Short mmCIF file of C-alpha atoms and ligand atoms in Angstrom, two decimals:
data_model
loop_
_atom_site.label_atom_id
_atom_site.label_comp_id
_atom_site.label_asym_id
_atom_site.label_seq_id
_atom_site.Cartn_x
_atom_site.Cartn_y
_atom_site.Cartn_z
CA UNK X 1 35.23 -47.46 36.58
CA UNK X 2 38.91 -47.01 35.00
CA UNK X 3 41.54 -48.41 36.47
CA UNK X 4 43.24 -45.57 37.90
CA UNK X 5 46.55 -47.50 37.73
CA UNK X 6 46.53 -48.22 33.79
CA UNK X 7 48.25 -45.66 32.29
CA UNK X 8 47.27 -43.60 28.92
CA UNK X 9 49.06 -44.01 26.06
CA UNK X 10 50.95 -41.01 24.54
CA UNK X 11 53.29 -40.25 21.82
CA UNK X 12 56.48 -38.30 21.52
CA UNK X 13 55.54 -35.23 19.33
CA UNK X 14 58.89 -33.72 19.82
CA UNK X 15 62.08 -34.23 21.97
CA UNK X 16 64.13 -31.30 22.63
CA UNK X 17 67.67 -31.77 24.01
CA UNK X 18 67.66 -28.79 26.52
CA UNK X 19 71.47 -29.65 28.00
CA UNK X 20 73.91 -32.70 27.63
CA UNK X 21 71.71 -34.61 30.43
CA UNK X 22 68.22 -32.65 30.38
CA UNK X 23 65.61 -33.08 27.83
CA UNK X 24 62.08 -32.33 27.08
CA UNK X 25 59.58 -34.27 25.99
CA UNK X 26 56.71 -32.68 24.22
CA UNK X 27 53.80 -35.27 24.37
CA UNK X 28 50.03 -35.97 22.86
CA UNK X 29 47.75 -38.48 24.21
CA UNK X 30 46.90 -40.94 21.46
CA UNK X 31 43.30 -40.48 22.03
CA UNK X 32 42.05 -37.46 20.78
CA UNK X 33 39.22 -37.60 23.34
CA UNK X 34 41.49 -38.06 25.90
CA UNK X 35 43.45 -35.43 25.01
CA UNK X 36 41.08 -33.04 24.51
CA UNK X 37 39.63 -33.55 27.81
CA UNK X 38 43.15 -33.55 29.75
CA UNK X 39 43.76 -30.31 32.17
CA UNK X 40 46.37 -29.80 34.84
CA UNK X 41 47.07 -26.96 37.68
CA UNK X 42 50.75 -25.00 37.32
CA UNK X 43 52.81 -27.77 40.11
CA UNK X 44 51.01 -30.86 39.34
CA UNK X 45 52.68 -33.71 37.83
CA UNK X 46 52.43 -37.30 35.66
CA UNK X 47 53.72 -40.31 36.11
CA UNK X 48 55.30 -41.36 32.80
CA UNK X 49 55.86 -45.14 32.39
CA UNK X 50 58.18 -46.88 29.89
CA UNK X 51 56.57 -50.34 29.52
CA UNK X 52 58.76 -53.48 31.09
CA UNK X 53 61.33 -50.69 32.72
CA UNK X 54 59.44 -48.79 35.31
CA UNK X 55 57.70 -45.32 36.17
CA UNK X 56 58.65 -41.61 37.77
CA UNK X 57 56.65 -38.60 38.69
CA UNK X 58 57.74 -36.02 36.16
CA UNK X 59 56.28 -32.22 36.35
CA UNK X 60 54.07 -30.86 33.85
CA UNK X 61 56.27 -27.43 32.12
CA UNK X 62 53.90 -26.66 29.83
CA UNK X 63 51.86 -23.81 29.18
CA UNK X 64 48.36 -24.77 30.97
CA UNK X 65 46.43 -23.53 28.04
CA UNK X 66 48.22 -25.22 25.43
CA UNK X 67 45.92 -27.77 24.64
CA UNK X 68 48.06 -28.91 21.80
CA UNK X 69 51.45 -30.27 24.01
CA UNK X 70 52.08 -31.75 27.36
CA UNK X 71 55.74 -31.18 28.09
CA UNK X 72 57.95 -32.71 30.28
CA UNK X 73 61.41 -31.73 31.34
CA UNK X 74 63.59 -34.77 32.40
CA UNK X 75 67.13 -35.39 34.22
CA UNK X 76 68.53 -38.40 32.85
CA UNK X 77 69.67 -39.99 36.51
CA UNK X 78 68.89 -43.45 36.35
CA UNK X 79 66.79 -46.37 35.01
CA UNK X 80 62.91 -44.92 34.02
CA UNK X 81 65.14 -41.28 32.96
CA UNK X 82 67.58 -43.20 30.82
CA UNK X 83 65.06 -45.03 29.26
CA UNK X 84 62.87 -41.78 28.73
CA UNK X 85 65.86 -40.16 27.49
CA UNK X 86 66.32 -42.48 24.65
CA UNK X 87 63.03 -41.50 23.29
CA UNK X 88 62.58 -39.97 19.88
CA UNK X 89 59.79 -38.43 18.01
CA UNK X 90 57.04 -41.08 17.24
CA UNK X 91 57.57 -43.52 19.86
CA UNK X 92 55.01 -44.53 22.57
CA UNK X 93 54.67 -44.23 26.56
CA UNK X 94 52.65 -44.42 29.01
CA UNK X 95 51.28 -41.48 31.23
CA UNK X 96 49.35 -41.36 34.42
CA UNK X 97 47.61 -37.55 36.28
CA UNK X 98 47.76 -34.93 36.53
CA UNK X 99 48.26 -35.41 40.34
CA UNK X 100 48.81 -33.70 43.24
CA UNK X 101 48.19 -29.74 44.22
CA UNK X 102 49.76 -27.34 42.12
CA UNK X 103 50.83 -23.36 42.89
CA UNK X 104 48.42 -21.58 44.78
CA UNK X 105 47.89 -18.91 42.21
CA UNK X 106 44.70 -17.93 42.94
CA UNK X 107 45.34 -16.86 46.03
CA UNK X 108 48.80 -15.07 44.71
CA UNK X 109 46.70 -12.80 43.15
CA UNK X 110 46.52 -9.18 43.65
CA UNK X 111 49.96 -9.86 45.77
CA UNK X 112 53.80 -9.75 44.61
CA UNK X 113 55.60 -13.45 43.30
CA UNK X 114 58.89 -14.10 44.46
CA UNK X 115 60.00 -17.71 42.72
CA UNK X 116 63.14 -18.98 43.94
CA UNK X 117 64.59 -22.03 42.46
CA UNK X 118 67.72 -23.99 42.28
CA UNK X 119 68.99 -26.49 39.00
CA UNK X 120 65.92 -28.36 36.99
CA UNK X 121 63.70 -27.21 40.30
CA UNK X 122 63.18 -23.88 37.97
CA UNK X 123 60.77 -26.37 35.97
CA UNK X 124 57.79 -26.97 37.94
CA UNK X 125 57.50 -23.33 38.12
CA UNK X 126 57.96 -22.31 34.59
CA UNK X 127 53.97 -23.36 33.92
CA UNK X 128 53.38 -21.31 36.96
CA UNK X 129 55.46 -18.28 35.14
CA UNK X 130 53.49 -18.43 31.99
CA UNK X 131 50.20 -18.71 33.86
CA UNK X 132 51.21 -14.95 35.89
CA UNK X 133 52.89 -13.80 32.28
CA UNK X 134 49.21 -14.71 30.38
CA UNK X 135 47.44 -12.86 33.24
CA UNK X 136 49.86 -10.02 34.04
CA UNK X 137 47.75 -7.49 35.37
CA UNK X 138 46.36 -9.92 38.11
CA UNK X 139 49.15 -9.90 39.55
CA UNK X 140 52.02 -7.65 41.31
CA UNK X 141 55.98 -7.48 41.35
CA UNK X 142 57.57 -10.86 39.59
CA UNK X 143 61.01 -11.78 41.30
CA UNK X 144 62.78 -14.75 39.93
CA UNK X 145 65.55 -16.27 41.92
CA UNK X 146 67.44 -18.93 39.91
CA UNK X 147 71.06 -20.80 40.93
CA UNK X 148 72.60 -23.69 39.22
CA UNK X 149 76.12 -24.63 39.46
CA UNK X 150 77.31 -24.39 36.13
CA UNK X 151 76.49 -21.32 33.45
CA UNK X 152 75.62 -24.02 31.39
CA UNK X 153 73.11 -26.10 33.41
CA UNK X 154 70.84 -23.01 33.44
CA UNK X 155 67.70 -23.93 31.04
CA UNK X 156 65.73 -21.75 29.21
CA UNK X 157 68.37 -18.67 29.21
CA UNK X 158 66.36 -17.00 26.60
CA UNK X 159 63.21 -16.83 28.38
CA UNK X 160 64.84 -15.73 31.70
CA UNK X 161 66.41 -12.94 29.40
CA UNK X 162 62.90 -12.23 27.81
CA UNK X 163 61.24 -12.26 31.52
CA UNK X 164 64.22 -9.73 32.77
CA UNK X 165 62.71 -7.37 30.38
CA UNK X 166 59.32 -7.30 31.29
CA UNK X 167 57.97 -4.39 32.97
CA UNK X 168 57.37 -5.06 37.09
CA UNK X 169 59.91 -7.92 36.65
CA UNK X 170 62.99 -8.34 38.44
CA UNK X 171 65.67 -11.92 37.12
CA UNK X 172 68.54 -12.81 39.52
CA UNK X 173 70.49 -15.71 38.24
CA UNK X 174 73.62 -17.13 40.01
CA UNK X 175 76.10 -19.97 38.63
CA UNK X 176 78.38 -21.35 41.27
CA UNK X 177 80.90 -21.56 38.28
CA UNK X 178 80.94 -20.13 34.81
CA UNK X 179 82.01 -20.28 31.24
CA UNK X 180 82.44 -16.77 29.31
CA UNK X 181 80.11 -14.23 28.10
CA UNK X 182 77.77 -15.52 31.74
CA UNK X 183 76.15 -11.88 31.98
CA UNK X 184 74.36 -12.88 35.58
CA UNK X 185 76.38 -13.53 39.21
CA UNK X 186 79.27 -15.75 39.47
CA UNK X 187 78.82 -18.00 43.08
CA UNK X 188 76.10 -19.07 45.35
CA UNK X 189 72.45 -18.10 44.61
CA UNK X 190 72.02 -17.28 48.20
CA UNK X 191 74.06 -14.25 47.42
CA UNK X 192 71.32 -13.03 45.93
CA UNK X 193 68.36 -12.84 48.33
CA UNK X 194 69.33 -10.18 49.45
CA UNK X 195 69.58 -7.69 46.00
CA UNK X 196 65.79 -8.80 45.87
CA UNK X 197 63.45 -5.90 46.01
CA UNK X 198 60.24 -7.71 48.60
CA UNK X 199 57.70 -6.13 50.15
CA UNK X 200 56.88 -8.85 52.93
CA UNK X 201 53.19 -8.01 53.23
CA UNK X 202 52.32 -8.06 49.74
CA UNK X 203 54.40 -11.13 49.11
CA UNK X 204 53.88 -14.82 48.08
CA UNK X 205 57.12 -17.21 47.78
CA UNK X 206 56.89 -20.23 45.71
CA UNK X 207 60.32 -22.20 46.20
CA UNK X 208 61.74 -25.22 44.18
CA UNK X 209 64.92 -27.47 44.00
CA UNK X 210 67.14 -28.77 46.64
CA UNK X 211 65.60 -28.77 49.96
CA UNK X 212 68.68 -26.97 50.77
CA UNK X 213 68.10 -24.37 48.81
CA UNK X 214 64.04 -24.33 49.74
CA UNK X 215 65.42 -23.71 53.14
CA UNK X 216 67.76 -21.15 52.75
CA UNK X 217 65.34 -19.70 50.46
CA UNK X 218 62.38 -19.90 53.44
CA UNK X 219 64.43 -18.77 56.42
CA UNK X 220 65.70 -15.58 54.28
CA UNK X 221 62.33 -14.57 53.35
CA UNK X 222 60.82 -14.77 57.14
CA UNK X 223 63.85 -13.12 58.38
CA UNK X 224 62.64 -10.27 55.65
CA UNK X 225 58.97 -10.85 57.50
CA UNK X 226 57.35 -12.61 54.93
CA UNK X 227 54.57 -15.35 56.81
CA UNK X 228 55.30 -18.63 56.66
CA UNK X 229 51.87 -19.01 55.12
CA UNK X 230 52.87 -17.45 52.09
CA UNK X 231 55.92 -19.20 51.50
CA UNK X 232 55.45 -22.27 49.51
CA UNK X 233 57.61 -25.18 48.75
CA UNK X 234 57.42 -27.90 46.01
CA UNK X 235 58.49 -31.27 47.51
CA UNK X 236 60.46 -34.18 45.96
CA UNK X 237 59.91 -37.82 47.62
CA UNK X 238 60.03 -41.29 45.56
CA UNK X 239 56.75 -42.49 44.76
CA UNK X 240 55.23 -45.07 43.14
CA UNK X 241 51.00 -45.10 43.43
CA UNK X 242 50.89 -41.05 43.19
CA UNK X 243 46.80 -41.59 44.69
CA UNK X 244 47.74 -41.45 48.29
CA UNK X 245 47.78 -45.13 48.80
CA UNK X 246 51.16 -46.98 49.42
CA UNK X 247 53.14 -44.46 51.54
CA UNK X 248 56.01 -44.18 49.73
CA UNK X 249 56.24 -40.41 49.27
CA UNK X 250 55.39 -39.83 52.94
CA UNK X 251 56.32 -36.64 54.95
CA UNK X 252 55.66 -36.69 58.57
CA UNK X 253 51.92 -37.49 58.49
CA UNK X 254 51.76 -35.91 54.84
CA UNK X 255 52.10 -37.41 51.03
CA UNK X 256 53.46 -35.40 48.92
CA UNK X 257 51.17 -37.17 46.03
CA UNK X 258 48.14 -35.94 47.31
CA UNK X 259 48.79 -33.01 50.06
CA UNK X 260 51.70 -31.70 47.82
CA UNK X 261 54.01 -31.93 45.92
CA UNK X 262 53.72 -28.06 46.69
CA UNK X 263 53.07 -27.17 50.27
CA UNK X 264 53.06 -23.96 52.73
CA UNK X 265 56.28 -23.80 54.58
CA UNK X 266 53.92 -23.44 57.64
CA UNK X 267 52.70 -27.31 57.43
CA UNK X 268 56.05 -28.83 56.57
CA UNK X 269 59.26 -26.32 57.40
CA UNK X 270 59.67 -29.09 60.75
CA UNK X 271 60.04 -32.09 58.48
CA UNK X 272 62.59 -30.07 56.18
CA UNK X 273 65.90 -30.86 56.60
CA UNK X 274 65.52 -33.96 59.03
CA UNK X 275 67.41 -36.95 58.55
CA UNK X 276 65.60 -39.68 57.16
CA UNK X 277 62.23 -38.24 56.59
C1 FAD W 1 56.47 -34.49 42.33
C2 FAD W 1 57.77 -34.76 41.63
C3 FAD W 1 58.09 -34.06 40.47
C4 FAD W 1 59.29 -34.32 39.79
N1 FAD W 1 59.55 -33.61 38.67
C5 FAD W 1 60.66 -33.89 37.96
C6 FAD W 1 60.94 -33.19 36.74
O1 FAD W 1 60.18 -32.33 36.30
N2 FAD W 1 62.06 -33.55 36.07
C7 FAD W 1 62.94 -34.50 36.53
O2 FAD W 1 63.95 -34.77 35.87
N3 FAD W 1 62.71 -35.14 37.69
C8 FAD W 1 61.60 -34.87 38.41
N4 FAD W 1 61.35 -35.55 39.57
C9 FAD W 1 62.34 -36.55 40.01
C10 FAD W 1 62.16 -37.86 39.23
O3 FAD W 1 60.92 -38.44 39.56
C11 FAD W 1 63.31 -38.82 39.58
O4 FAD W 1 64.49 -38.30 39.04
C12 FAD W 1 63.06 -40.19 39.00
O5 FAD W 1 62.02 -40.81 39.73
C13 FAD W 1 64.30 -41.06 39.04
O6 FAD W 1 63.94 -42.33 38.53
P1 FAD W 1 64.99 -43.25 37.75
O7 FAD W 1 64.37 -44.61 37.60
O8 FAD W 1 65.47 -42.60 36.51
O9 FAD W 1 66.22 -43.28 38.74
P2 FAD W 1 66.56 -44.40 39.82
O10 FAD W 1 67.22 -45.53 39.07
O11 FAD W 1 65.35 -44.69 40.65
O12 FAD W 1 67.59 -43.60 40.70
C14 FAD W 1 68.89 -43.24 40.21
C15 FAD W 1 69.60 -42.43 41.28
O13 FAD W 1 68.93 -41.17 41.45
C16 FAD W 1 68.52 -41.01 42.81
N5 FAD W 1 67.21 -40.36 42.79
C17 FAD W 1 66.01 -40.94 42.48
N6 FAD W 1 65.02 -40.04 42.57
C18 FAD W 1 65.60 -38.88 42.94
C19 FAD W 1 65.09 -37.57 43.20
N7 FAD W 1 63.80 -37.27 43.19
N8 FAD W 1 66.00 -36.61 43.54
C20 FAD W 1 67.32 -36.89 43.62
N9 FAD W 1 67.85 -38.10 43.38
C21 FAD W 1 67.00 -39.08 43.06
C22 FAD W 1 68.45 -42.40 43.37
O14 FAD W 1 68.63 -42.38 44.77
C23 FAD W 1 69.59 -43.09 42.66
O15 FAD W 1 70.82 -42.80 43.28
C24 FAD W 1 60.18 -35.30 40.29
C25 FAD W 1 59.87 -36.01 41.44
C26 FAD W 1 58.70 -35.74 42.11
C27 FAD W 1 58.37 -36.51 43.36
S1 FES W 2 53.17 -42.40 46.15
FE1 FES W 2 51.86 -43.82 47.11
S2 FES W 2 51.10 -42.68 48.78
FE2 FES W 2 52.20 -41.21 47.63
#
């Protein structure tokens, strides 16, 4: 049996500088076989490894049926993200998953989607936005809740611009601060909640970013009456086997490599928020 520790090797079809300190890294397994055979869930995530420095969970942004590119949208922060960042077309890495459990957008179906998100957390969901796009009529109203703190740390501004004309769609976008010629709200994202239009019964949350945010973002939408089964959260924690084995990405009595990374608010809203967990 594989090793399920060895990573596969990939190369760097394309690197896209998305902002001064995000990028995106469009990748293709170097065996065709492999690649061919490689399928991931909206919400699941790699681990991409840079041989002799080290390696980070990284969510999957691409389109789920794109066979052709598996894309990954990094903040440089630190030592593996540096390293990834100096990348270019053509080079090599190494690449472990998909893991973990991804959106629950099977059972979104038939309902309303409100995504709220806050800075890069906007990019575990954008798979998860393509997948409801490609399927529209599966699905109800579309409600997407971005903040970041600068006008210019918000990502993809044409595609929110594209998705804010859809029909059944409704784009709120906040910026703490921002630059001229910023056409969406100027201060806290939390501002917001309340301009959107949810119906609580009909409605399934799917929150990313900050845990701050996640919270705010939870409490406002069962305050509205939304369960807290059908308000879902995609969780951050360091990690390092991503197969459930070493504890590092533990959560109460959960791991977020193998229970999450996304999870209902009703299994982990009491570990949100609590020093040191
Ligand atoms: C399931 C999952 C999905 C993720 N998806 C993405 C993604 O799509 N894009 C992306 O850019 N990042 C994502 N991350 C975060 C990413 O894994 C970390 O930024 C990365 O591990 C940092 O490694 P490093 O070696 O570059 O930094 P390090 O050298 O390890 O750390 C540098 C500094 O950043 C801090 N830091 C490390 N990890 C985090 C973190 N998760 N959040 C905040 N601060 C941190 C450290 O405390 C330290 O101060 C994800 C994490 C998880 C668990
Ligand atoms: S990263 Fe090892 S148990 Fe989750």
């Amino acid at each position: 049996m594989a090793d399920p520790y060895v990573p596969l090797e990939a190369e760097v079809v394309e690197r896209v500088q998305e902002s001064p300190g995000i990028f995106t890294l469009r990748l293709r397994l170097t065996d065709p076989q492999a690649h061919a055979a490689y399928r991931f869930l909206p919400g699941q995530f790699n681990m991409l490894s840079l041989y002799g420095v080290g390696e980070v969970p990284i969510s999957i942004v691409s389109d789920p049926e794109d066979e052709q590119m598996i894309d990954h949208t990094v903040r440089a922060i630190g030592r593996v993200t540096r390293g990834l960042a100096r990348l270019q077309a053509g080079d090599r890495l190494g690449i472990r998953g998909p893991y973990g459990r991804g959106w629950p957008l099977a059972e979104a179906q038939g309902r309303d989607i409100a995504i709220i998100t806050g800075g890069l957390g906007c990019a575990p969901t954008v798979a998860a936005i393509n997948y409801v796009f490609r399927r529209r009529a599966r699905y109800g109203r579309l409600t997407l809740i971005q903040g970041v703190k600068h006008s210019d740390d918000l990502l993809w501004r044409q595609r929110y611009q594209a998705w804010a004309q859809a029909p059944d769609t409704q784009v709120l976008i906040a910026a703490d601060r921002a630059g001229p010629a910023w056409p969406w709200h100027v201060g806290g994202v939390t501002e917001l909640f309340a301009q959107a239009r949810i119906e609580a019964g009909r409605t399934l949350a799917m929150l990313c970013g900050p845990e701050g945010l996640m919270l705010a973002g939870a409490r406002h939408l069962l305050g509205r009456g939304v369960a807290a089964e059908a308000i879902w959260l995609s969780m951050e924690r360091s990690m390092h086997c991503a197969l459930g084995h070493c504890g590092h990405c533990q959560l109460g009595p959960l791991f977020v490599c193998k229970d999450g990374p996304v999870f209902r608010y009703a299994d982990i809203g009491q570990y949100l928020d609590v020093r040191g967990l």
